[in-house]
XYZ file of C-alpha atoms in Angstrom:
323
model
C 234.226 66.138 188.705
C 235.404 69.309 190.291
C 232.914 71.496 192.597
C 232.026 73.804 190.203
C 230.909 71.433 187.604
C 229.065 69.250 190.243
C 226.876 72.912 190.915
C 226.268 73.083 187.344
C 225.532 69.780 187.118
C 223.051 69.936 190.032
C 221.311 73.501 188.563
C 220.812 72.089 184.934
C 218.872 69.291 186.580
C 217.100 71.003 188.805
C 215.995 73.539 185.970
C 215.081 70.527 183.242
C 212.501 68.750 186.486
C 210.776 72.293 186.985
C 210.608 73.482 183.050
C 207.298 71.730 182.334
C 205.919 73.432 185.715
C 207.421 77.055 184.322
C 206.227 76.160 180.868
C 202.460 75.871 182.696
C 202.849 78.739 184.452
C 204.130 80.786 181.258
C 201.229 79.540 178.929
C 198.569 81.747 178.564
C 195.599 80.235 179.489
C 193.016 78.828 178.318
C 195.046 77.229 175.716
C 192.546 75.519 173.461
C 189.255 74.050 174.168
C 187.766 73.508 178.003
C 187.101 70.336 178.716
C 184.420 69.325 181.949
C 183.740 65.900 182.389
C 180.012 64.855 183.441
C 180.988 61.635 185.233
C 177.246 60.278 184.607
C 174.975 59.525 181.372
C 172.773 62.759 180.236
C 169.804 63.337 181.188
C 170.989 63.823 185.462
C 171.383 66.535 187.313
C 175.390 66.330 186.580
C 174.664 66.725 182.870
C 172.206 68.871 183.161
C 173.949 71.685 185.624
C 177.301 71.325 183.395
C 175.436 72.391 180.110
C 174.045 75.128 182.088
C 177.445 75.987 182.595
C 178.747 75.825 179.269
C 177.350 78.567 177.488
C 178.557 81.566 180.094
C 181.904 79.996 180.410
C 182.577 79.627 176.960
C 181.347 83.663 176.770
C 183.727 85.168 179.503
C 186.976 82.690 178.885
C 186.503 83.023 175.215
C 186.892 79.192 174.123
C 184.762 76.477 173.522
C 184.117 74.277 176.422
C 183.002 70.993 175.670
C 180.574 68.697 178.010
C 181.857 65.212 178.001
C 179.746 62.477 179.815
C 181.884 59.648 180.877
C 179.412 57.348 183.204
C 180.656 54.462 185.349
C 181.449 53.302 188.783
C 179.169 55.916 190.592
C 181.170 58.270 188.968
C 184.716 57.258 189.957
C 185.138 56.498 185.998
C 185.548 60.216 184.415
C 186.908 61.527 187.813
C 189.512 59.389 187.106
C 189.840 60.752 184.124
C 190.890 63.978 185.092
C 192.565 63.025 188.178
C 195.063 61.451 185.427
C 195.131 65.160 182.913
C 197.894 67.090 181.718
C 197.790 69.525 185.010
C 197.247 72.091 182.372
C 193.792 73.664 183.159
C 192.241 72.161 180.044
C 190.395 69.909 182.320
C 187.661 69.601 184.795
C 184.979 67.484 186.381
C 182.083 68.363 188.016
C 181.189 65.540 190.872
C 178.166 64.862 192.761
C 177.742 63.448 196.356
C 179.090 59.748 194.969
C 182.688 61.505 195.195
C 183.241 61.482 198.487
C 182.867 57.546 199.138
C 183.984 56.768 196.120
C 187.406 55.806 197.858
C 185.888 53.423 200.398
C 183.622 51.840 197.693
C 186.078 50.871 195.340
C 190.142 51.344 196.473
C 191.368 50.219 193.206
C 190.266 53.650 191.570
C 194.117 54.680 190.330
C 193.489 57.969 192.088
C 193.194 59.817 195.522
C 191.677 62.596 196.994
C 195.355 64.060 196.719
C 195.025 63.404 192.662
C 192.838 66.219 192.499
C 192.151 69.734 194.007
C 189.109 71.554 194.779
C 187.479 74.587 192.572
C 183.990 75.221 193.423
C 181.034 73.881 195.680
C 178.551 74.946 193.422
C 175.024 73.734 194.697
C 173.396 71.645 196.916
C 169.941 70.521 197.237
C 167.619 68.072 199.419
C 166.635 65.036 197.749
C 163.761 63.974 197.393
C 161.913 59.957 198.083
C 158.814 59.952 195.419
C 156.938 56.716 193.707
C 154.908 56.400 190.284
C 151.555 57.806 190.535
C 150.291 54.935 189.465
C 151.486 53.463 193.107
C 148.576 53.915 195.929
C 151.006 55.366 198.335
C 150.212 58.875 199.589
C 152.981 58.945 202.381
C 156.370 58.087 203.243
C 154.353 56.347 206.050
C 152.597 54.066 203.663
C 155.507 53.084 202.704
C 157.447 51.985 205.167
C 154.215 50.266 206.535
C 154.458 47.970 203.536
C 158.044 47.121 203.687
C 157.624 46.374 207.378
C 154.792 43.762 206.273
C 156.569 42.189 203.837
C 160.231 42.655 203.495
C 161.996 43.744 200.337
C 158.649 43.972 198.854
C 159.900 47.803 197.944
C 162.558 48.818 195.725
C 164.385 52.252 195.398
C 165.831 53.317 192.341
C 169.338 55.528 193.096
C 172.353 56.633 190.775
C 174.370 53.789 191.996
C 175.827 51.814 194.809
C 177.912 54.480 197.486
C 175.226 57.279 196.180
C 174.368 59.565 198.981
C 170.847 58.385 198.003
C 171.173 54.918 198.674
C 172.974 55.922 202.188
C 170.588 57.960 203.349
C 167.792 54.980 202.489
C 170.786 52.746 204.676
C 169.868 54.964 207.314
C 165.826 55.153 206.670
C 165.857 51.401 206.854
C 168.103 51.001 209.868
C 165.617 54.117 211.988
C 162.851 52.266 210.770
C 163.437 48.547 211.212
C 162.007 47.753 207.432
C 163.844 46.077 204.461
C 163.949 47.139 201.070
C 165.423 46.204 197.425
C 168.345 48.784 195.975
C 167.971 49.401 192.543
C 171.302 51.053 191.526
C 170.758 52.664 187.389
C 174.353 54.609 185.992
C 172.395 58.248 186.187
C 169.643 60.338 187.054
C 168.259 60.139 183.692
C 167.591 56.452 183.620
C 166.665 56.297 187.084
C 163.657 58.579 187.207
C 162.572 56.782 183.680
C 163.031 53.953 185.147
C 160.966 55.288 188.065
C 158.090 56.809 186.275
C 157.309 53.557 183.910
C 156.836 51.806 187.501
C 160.286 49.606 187.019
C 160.989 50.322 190.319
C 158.367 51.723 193.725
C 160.508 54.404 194.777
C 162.786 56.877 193.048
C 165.671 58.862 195.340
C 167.500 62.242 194.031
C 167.430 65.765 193.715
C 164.061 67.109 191.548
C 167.150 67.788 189.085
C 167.837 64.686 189.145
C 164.191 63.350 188.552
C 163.834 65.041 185.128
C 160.930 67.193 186.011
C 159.037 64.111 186.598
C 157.623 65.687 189.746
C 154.097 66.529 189.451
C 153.522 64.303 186.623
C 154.585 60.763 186.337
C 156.061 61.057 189.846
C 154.723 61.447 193.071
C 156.880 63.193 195.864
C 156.420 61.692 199.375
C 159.045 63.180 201.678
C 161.969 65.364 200.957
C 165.837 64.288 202.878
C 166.927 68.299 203.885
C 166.228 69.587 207.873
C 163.392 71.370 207.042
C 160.696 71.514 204.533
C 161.619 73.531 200.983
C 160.096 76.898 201.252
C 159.390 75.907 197.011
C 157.675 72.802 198.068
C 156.064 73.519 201.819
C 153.604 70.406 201.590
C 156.193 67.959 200.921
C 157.146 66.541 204.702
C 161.014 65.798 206.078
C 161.830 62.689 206.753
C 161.984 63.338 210.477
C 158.411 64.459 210.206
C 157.908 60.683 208.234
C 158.711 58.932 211.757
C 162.925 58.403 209.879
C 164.137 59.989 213.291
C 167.269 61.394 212.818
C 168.463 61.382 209.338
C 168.772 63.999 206.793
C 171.051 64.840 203.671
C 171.584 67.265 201.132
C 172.795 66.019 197.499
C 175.596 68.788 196.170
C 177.698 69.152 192.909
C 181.149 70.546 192.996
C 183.931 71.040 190.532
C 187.096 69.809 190.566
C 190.877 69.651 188.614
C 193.895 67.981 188.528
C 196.249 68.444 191.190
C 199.004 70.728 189.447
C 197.042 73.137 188.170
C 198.925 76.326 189.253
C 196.732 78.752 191.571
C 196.676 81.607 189.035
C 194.370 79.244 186.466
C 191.751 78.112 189.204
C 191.797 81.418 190.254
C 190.626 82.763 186.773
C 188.432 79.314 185.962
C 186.555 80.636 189.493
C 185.901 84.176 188.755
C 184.278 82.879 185.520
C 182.250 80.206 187.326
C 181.194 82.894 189.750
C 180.102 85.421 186.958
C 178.453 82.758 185.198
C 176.467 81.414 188.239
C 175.044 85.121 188.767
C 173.576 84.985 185.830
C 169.298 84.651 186.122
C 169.478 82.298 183.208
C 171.466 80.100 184.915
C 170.272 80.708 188.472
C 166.578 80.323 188.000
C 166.561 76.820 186.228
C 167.989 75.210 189.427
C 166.580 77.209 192.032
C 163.001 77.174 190.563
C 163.798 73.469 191.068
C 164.960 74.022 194.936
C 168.877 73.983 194.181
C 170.823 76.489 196.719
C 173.687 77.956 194.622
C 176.921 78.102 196.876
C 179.784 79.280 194.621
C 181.778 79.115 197.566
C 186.059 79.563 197.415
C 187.793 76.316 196.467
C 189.412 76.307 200.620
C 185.361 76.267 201.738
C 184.802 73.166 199.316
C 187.800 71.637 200.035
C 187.008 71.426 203.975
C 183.208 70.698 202.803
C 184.170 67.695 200.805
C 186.349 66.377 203.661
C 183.416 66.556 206.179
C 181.060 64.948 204.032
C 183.593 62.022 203.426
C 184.234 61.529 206.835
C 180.296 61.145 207.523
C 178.858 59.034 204.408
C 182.485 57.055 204.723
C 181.653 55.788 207.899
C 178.021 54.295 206.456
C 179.752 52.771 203.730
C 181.812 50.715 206.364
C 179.329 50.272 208.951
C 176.921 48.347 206.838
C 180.126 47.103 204.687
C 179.078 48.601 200.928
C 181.074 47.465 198.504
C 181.295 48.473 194.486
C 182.087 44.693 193.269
């Protein structure tokens, strides 16, 4: 083939592998429906902070946006999900702390942290470590008192196996030289039921996470962030319940497929950041002792490989595995 028909050659191939990215970029966008995947049942503090989402999005992008709850694998199941989309914008999920050890837990996920790219860090919280009421315990203390009497005569309740929850008791139980029983339940939802019927002695998650069951059928005995909540003063740290060094903060965080060109996460974030000024939206998770972040997606992307690198390192030390 002559040289000038090799060059043509070369530039109608090189144009047909980058039309579907110049198709993307030429689409106006959103282009259809918005889908956000809750990777956990309803009812949890995924759910719940997604369909708080829904309304203002679907107001400032003009399109419906549709909640989708896809639980499974501590999460890894819809993340997956959209770690495998069209790279079109059409998709999103909004992950909790499971995410980031997700990898270690279970390396036959079909994706990696290179499948998808980051959005938003949109909240954190502490979690809090609180029993039935119908349970005699009054302290963290108490607590840990019993399991040191008689081992694994305690269970926690937690979203699942690799939850930052059921690290963070890893930790309690390694500072404290006690054994107890993990209870791992596929959400928030059906842990804190689970929790409040007396199923299991101890429930771990964010107060979004425990259904408002605080106060009522649940009993708060220590709280996992540095210092006490300003919301919640009497509630103690669990450095100041005799767990010497350990603390944690559970966080949500949005996420989309790796392609997604710039210009649509740029857009997707303003309207995440409009929507989470909103008071409606605002005062239903801080009332609750949720910090909203909204930070940029670089921020969350460097927070999400910090927290990996830290929880990661638990999940190997004391060899947790997802099978």
């Amino acid at each position: 083939m002559p040289p000038l028909l090799h060059r043509r050659a070369a530039l109608a191939a090189g144009l047909a592998l980058a039309a579907p990215a110049m198709a993307r970029a030429q689409r106006p966008w959103p282009d259809g429906p918005i889908r956000i995947v809750a990777p956990f049942p309803p009812g949890g503090s995924a759910d719940l902070i997604c369909r708080l989402l829904q309304t203002p999005l679907q107001q400032s992008l003009g399109v419906p946006v549709v909640v989708e709850n896809r639980p499974g694998a501590s999460g890894a199941l819809g993340t997956a999900s959209v770690a495998r989309a069209a790279p079109d914008g059409q998709s999103f999920v909004l992950v909790f702390d499971t995410h980031v050890v997700n990898p270690a837990l279970n390396p036959t996920l079909g994706f990696t942290a290179k499948d998808l790219r980051a959005v938003m860090l949109v909240a954190t919280a502490p979690m809090l470590v609180a029993t039935t009421t119908a349970k005699p315990w009054a302290t963290l203390e108490a607590v840990i008192a019993q399991a040191k009497r008689a081992p694994e005569s305690v269970s926690y309740g937690t979203v699942g196996i690799g939850s930052l929850a059921h690290l963070t008791m890893e930790r309690l139980q390694d500072a404290t030289g006690c054994r107890m029983v993990h209870v791992p339940y596929r959400g928030g939802g059906p842990m804190s039921a689970a929790a409040s019927s007396g199923e299991v002695d101890l429930a771990v998650a964010s107060v979004v996470g425990l259904g408002g069951q605080v106060g009522t059928t649940l009993r708060a005995l220590a709280q996992t962030g540095e210092a006490r909540s300003p919301l919640r003063p009497g509630i103690p740290t669990l450095i100041e319940s005799g767990v010497a060094g350990v603390s944690a903060r559970a966080f949500w965080g949005l996420l989309a497929p790796a392609g997604v060109p710039d210009a649509v996460i740029g857009r997707f974030h303003a309207a995440l950041q409009e929507a989470l000024r909103q008071p409606a939206l605002r005062q239903p998770l801080e009332s609750q002792g949720v910090d909203v972040v909204a930070s940029t997606p670089e921020a969350f992307e460097t927070f999400l490989a910090e927290q990996a690198k830290i929880w990661t390192a638990v999940v190997r030390e004391k060899k947790i595995s997802a099978n």
